[in-house]
PDB file of C-alpha atoms and ligand atoms in Angstrom:
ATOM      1  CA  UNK A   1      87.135 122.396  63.070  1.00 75.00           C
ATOM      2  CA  UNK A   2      89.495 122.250  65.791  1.00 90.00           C
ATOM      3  CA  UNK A   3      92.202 124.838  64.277  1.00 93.00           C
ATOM      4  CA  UNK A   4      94.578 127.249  64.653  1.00 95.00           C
ATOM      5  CA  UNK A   5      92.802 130.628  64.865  1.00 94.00           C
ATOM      6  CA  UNK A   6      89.205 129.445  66.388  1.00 95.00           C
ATOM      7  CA  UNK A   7      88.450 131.433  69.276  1.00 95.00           C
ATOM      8  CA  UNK A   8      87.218 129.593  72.681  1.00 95.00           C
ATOM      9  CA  UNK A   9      83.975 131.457  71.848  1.00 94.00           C
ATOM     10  CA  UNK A  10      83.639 129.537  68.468  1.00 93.00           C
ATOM     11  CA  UNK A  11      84.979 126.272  70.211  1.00 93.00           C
ATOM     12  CA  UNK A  12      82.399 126.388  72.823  1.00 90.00           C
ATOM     13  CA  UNK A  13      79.706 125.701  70.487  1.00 88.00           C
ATOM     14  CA  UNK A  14      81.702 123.464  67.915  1.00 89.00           C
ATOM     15  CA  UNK A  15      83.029 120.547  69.835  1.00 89.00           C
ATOM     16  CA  UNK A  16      81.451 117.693  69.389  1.00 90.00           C
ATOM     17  CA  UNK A  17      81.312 116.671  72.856  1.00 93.00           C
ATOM     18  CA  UNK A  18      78.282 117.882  75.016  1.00 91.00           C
ATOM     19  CA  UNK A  19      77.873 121.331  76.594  1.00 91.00           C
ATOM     20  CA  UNK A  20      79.827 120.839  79.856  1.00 92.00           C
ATOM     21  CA  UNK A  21      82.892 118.662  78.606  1.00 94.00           C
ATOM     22  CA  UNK A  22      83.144 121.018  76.050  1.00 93.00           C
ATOM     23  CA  UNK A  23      83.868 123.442  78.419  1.00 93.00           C
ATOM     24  CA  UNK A  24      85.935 120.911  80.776  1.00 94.00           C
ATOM     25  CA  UNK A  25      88.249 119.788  77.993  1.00 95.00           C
ATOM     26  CA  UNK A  26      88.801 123.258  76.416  1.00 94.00           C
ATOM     27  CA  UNK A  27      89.910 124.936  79.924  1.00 95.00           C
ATOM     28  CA  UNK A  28      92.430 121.969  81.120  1.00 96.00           C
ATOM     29  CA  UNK A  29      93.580 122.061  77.484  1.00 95.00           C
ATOM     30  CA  UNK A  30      94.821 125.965  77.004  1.00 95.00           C
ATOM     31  CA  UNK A  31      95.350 125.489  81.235  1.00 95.00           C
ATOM     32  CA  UNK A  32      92.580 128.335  81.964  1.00 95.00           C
ATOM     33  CA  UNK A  33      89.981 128.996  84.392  1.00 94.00           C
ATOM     34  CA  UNK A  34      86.676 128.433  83.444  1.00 92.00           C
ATOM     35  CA  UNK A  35      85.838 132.142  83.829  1.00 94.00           C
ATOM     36  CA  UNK A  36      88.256 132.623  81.078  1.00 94.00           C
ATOM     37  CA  UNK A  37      85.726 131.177  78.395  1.00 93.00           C
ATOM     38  CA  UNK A  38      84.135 134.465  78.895  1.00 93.00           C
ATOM     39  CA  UNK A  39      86.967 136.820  79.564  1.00 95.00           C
ATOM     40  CA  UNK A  40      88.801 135.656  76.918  1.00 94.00           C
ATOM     41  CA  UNK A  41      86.080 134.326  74.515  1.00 94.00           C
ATOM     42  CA  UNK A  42      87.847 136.291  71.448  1.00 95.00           C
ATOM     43  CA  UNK A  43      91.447 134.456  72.377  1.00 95.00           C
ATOM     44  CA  UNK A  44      92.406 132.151  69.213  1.00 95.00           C
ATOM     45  CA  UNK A  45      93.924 128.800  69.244  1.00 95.00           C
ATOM     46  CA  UNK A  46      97.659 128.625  68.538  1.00 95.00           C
ATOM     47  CA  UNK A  47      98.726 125.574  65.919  1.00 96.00           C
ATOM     48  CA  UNK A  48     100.115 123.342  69.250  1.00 96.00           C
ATOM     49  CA  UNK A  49      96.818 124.111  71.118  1.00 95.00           C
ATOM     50  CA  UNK A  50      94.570 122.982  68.446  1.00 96.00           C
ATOM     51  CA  UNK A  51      96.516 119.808  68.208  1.00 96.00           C
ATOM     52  CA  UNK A  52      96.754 118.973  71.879  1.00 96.00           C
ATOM     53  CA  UNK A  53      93.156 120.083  72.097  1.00 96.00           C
ATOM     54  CA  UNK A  54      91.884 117.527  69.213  1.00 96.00           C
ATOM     55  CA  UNK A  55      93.886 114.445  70.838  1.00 96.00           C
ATOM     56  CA  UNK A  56      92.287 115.619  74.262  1.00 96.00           C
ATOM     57  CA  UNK A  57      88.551 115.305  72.109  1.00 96.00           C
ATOM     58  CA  UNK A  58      89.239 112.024  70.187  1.00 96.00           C
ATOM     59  CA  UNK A  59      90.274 110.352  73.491  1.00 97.00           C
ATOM     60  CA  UNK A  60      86.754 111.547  74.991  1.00 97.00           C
ATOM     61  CA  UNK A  61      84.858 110.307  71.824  1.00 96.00           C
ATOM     62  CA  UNK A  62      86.843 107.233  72.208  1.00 96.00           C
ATOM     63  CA  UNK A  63      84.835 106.463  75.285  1.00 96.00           C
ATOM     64  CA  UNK A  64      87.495 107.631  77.812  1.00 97.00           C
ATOM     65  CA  UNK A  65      86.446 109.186  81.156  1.00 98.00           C
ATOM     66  CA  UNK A  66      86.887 112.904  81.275  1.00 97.00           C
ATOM     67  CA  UNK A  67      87.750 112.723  84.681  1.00 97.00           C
ATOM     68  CA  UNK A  68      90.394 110.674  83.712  1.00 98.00           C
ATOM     69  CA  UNK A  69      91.271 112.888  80.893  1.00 98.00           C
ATOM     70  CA  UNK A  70      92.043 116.157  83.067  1.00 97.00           C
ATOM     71  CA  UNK A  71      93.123 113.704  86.194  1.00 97.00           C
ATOM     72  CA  UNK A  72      90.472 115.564  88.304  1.00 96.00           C
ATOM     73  CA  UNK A  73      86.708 114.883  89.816  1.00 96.00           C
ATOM     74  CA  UNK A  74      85.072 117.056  92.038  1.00 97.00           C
ATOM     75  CA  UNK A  75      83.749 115.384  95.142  1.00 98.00           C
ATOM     76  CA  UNK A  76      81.481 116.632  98.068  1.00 98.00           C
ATOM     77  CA  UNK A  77      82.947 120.234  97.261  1.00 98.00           C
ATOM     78  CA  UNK A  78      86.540 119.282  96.891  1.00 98.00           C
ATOM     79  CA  UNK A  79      89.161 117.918  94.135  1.00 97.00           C
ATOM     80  CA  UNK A  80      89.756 114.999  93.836  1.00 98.00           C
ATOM     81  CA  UNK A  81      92.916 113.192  91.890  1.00 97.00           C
ATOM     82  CA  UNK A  82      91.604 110.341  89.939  1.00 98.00           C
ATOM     83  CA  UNK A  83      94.049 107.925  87.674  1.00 97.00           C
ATOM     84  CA  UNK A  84      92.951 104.861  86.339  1.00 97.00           C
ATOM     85  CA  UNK A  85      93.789 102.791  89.667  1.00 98.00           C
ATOM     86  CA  UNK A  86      90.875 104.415  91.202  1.00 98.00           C
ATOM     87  CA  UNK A  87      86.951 104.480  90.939  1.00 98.00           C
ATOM     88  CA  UNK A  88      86.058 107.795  89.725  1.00 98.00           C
ATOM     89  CA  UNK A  89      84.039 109.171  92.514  1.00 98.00           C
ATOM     90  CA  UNK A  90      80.695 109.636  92.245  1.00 97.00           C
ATOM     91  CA  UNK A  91      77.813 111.793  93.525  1.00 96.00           C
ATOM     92  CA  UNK A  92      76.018 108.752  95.308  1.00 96.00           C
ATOM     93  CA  UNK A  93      78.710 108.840  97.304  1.00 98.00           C
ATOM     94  CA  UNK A  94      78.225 111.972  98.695  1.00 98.00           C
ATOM     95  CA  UNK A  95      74.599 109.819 100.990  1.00 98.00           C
ATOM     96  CA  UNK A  96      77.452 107.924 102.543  1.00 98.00           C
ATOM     97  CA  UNK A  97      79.266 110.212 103.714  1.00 98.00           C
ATOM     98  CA  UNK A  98      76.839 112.366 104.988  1.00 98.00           C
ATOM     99  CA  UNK A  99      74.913 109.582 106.509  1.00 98.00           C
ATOM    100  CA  UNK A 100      78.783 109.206 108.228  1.00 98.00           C
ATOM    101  CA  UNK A 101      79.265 112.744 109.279  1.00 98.00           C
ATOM    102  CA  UNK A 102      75.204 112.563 111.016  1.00 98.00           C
ATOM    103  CA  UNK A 103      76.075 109.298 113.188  1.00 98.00           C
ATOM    104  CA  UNK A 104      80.132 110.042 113.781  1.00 98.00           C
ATOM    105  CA  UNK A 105      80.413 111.043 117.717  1.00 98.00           C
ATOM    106  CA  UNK A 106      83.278 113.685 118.541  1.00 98.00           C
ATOM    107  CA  UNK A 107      86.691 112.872 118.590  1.00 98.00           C
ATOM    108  CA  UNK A 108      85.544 109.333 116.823  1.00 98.00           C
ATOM    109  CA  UNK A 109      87.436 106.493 114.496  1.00 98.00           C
ATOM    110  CA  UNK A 110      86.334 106.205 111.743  1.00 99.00           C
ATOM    111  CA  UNK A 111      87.309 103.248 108.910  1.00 99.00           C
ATOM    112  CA  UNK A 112      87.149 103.472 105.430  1.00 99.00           C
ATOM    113  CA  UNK A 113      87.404 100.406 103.848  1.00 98.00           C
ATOM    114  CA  UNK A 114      88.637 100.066  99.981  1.00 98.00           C
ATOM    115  CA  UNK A 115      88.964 103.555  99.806  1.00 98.00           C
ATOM    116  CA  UNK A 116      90.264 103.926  96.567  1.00 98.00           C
ATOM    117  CA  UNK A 117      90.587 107.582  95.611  1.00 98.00           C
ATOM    118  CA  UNK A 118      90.063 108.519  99.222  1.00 98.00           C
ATOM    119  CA  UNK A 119      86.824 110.227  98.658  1.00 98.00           C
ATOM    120  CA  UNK A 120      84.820 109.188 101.794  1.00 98.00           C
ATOM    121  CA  UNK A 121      87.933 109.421 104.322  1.00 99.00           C
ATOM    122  CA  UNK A 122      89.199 112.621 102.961  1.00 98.00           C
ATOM    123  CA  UNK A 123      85.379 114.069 102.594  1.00 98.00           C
ATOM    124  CA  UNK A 124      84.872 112.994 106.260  1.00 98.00           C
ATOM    125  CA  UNK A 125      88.205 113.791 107.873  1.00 98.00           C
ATOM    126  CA  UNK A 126      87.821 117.492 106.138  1.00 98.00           C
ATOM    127  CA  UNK A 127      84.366 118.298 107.363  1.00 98.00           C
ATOM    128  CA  UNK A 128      84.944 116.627 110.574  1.00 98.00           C
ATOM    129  CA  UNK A 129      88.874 117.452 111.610  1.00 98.00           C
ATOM    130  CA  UNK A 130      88.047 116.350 115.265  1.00 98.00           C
ATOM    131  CA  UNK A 131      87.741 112.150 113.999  1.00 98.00           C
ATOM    132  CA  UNK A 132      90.201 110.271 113.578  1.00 98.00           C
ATOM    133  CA  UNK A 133      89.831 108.419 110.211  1.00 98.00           C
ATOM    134  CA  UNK A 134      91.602 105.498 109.324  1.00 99.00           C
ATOM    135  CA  UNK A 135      91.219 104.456 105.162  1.00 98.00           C
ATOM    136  CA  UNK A 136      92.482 101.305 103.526  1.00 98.00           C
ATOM    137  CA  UNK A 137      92.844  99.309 100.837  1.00 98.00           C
ATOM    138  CA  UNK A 138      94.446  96.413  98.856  1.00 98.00           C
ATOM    139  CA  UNK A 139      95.928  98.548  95.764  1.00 98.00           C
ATOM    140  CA  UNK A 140      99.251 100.752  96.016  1.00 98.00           C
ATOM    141  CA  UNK A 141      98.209 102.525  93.503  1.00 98.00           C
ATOM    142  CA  UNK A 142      95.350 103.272  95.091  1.00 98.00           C
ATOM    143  CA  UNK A 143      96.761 104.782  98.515  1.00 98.00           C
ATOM    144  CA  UNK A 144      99.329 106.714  96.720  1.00 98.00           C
ATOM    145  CA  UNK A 145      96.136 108.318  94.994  1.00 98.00           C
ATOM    146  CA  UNK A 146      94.188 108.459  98.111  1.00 98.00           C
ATOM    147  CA  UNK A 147      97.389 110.174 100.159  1.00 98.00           C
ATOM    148  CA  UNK A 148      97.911 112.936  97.482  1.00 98.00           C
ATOM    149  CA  UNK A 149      94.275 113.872  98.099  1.00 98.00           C
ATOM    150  CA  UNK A 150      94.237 113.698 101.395  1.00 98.00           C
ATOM    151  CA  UNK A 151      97.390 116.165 101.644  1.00 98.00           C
ATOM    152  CA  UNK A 152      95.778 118.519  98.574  1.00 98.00           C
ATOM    153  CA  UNK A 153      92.960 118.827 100.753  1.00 98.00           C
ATOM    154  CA  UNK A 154      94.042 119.357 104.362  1.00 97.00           C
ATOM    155  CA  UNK A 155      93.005 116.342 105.690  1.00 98.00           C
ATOM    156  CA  UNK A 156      94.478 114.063 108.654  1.00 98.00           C
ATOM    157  CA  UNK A 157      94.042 110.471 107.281  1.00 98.00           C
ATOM    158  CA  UNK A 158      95.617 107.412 108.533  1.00 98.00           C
ATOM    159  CA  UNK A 159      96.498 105.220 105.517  1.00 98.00           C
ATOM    160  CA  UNK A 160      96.916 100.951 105.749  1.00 98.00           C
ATOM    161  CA  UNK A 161      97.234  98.697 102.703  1.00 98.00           C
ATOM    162  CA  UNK A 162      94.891  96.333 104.117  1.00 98.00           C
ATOM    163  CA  UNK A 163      93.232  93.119 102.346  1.00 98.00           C
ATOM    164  CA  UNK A 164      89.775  94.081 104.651  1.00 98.00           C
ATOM    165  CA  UNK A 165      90.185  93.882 107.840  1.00 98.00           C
ATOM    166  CA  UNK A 166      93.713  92.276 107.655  1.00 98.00           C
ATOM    167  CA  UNK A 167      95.786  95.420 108.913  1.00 98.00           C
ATOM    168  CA  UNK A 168      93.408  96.739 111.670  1.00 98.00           C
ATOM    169  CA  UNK A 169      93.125  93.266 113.725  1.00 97.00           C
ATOM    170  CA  UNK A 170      92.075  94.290 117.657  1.00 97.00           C
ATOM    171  CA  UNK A 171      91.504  97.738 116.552  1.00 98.00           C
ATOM    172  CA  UNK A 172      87.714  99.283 117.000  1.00 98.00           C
ATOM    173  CA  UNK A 173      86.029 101.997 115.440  1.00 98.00           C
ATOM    174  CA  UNK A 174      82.850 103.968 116.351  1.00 98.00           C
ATOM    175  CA  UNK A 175      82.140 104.076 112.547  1.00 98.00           C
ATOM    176  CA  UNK A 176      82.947 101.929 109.433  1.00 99.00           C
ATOM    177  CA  UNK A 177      81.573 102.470 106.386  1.00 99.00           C
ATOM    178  CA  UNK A 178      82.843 100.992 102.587  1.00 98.00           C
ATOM    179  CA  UNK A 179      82.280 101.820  99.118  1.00 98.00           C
ATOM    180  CA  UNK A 180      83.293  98.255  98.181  1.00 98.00           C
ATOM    181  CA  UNK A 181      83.275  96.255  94.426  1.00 98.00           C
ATOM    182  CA  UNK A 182      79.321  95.103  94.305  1.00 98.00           C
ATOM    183  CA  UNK A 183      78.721  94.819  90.807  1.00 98.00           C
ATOM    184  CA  UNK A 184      78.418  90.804  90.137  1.00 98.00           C
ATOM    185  CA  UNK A 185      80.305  88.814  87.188  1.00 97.00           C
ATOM    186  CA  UNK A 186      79.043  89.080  84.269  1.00 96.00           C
ATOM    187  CA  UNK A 187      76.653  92.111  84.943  1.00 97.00           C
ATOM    188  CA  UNK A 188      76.333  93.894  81.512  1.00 97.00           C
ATOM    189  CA  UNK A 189      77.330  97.519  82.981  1.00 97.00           C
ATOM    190  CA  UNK A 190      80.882  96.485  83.359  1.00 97.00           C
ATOM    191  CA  UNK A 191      81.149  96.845  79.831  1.00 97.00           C
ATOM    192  CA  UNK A 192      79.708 100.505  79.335  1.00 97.00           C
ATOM    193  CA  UNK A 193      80.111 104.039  79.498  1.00 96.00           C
ATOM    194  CA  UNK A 194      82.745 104.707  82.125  1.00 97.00           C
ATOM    195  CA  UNK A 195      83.285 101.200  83.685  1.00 98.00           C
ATOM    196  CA  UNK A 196      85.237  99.914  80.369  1.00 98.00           C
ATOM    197  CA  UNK A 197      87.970 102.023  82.026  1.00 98.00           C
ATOM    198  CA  UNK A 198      87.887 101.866  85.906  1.00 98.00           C
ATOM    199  CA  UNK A 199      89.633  99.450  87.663  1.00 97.00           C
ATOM    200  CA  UNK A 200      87.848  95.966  87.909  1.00 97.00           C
ATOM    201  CA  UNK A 201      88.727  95.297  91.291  1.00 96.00           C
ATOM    202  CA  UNK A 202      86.600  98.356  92.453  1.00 98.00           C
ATOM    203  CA  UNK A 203      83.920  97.447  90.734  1.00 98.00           C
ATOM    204  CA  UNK A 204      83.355  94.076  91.071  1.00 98.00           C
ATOM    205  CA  UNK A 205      83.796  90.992  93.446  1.00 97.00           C
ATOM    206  CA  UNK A 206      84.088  88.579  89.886  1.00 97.00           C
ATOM    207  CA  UNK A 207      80.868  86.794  91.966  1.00 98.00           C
ATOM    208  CA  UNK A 208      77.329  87.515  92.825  1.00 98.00           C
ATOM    209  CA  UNK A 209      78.444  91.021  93.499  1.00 98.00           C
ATOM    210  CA  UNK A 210      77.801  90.350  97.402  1.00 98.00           C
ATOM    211  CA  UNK A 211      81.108  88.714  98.488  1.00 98.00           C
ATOM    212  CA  UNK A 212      82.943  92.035  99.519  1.00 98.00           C
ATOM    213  CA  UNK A 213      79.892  93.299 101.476  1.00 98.00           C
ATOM    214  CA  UNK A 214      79.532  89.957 103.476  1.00 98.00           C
ATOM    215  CA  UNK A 215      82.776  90.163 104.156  1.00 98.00           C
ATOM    216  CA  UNK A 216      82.964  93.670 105.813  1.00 98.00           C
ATOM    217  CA  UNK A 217      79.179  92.464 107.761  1.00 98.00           C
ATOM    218  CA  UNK A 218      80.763  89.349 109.044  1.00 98.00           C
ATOM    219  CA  UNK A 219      83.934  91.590 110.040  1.00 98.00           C
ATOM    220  CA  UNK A 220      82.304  94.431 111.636  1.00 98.00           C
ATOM    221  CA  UNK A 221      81.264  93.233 115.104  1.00 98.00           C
ATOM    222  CA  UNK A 222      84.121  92.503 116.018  1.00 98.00           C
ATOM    223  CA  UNK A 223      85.823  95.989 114.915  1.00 98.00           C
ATOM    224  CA  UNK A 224      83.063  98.503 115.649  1.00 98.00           C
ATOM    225  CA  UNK A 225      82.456 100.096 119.498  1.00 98.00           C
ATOM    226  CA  UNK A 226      79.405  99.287 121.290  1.00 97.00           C
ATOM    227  CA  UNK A 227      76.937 101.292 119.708  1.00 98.00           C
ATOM    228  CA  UNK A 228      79.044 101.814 116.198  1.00 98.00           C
ATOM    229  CA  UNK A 229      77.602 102.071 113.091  1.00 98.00           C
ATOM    230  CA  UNK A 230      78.146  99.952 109.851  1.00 99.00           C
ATOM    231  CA  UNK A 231      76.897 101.848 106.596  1.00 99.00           C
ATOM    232  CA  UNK A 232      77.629 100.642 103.242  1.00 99.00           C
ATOM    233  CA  UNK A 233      76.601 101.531  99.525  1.00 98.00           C
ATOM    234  CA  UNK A 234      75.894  98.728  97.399  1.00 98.00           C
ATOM    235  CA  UNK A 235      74.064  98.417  94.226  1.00 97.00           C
ATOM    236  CA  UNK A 236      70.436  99.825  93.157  1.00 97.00           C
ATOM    237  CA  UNK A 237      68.984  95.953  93.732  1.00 97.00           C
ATOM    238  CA  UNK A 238      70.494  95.330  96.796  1.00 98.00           C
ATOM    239  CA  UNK A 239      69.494  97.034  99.563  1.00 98.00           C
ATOM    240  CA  UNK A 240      67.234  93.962 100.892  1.00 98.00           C
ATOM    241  CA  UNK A 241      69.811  91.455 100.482  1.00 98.00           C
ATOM    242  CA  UNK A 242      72.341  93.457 102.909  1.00 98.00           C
ATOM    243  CA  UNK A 243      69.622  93.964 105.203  1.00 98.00           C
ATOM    244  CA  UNK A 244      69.589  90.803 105.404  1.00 98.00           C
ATOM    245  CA  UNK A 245      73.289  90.553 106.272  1.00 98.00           C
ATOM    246  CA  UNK A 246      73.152  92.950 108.925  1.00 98.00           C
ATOM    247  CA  UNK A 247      70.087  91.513 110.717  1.00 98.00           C
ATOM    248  CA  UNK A 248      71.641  88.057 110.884  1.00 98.00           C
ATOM    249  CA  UNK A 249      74.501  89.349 112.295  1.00 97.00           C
ATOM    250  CA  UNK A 250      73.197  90.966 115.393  1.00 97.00           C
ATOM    251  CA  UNK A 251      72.520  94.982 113.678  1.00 98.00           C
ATOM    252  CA  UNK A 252      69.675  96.746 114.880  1.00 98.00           C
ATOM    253  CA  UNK A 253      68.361 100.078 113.995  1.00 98.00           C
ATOM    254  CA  UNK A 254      69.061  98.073 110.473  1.00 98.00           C
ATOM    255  CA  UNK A 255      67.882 100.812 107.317  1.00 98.00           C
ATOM    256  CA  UNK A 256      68.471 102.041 103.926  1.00 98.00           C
ATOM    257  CA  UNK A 257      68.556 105.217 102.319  1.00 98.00           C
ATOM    258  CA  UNK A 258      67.644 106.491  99.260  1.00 98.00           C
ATOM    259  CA  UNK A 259      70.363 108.505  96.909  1.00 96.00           C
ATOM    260  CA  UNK A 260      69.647 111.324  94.597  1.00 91.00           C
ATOM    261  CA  UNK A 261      67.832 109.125  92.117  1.00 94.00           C
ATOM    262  CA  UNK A 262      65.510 107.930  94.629  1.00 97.00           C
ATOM    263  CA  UNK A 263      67.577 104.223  94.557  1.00 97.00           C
ATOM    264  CA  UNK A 264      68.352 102.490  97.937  1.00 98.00           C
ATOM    265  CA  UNK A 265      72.040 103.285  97.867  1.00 98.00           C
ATOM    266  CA  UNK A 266      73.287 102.718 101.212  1.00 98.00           C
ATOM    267  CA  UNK A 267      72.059 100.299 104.032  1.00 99.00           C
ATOM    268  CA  UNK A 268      73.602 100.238 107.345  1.00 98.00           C
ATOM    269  CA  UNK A 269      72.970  99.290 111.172  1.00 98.00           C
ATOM    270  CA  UNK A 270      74.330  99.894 114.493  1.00 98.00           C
ATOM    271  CA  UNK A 271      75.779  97.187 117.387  1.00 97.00           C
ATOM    272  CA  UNK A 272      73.986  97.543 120.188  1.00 94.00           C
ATOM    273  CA  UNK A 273      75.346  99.672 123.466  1.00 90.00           C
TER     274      UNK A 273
HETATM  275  N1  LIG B   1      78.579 102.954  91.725  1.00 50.70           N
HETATM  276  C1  LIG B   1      79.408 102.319  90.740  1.00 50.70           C
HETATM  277  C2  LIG B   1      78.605 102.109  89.476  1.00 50.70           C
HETATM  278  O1  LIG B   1      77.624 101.413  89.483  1.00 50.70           O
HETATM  279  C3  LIG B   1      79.962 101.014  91.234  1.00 50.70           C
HETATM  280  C4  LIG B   1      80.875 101.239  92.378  1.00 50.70           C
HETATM  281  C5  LIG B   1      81.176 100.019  93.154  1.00 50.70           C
HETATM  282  O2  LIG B   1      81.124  98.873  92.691  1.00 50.70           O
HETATM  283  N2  LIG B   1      81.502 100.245  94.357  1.00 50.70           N
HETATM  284  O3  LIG B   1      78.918 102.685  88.484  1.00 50.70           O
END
């Protein structure tokens, strides 16, 4: 089916993948815009297309990401590299850093903490250019990832390979917020859809899925500005438990907030002034 001589309009409708990846693989494959599948809906495959097009598909129906497929992921408007060292970002995201933007004074510092692909530092520092946004994180790999996008997309990041709050000691922040691993041991998801091919160590703590988050809680007093904020996604059954966390620690104003989906995604608190 996928030959020489079918046209992208044909293709469209015959890949076996759905609607949209369809589209996704078949563009990054023949390296066209997407407005091209209508421009050019009559163009025909050549015999080197059709092949690099039907390893692109088996790869996909071999359970691999798309977005690691065509190395891209849009995020909060902007592109986003993604390899396999990095989480692939992920609209939930976007509550955190919005909640981040809301609560970020002028001229602020902001941390990021396991940043991974960059998404909330870069997101942040490109909406906001007046903070100044600090992003770390234990993997290489992951910084190397997180610099190219934060240079592909114009924005002024500081980047630390950091095991927490290792590289910023005495350093404060009027913001920190963290996507960190929550997902506990064992937790069936880890072996599904996507998360067969992310890597572990951004996904979960290889514990009760709370370690990371503690750890960033019991950090953040001592790195946040009187009156800072801590916000921090965590999993869809969760949101009590850091609640909890925060409010033993001294948080007020402690909250959640719902995502898209309606799930407590993020929960966060402020120091007092
Ligand atoms: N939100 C991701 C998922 O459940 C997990 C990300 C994380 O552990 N930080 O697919």
């Amino acid at each position: 089916m996928i030959e020489a001589g079918a046209t992208l309009g044909q293709l469209q409708r015959a890949l076996p993948l759905d609607p949209l990846e369809n589209r996704i693989l078949l563009c990054h494959a023949l390296g066209l815009p997407r407005t091209a599948l209508i421009t050019q809906a009559e163009r025909a495959l050549t015999d080197e297309e059709a092949r690099h097009l039907a390893g692109l598909v088996q790869r996909r129906l071999d359970g691999e990401p798309i977005a690691y497929i065509v190395g891209e992921r849009e995020f909060f408007g902007l592109p986003f590299r993604v390899d396999p060292a990095v989480l692939i970002p992920r609209p939930d995201t976007e509550l955190i850093v919005e909640l981040a933007i809301e609560r970020l004074p002028q001229r602020a510092r902001l941390l990021d903490m396991g940043t991974g692909s960059g998404a909330i530092a870069v997101a942040v520092a490109h909406t906001r250019p007046d903070a100044e946004v600090t992003a770390l994180d234990l993997s290489e790999a992951a910084l190397a990832a997180a610099q190219a996008n934060a240079a592909a997309n114009g924005a002024r990041v500081r980047f630390l390979h950091s095991d927490w709050y290792g590289a910023v000691a005495g350093e404060t922040f009027e913001l920190i917020a963290s996507n960190p691993p929550y997902i506990a041991a064992g937790d069936r998801h880890l072996g599904e859809g996507d998360l067969r091919f992310e890597p572990v160590g951004a996904l979960t703590d290889h514990a009760d899925g709370l370690s990371a988050l503690r750890i960033i809680v019991a950090g953040a007093p001592a790195h946040l500005a009187p009156g800072g904020w801590l916000l921090l996604e965590h999993g869809y059954d969760q949101a009590e438990a850091v609640r909890e966390l925060l409010a033993a620690r001294g948080f007020i104003d402690v909250q959640s907030w719902r995502d898209l989906a309606g799930i407590e995604r993020v929960s966060g608190g402020r120091l007092a002034a």
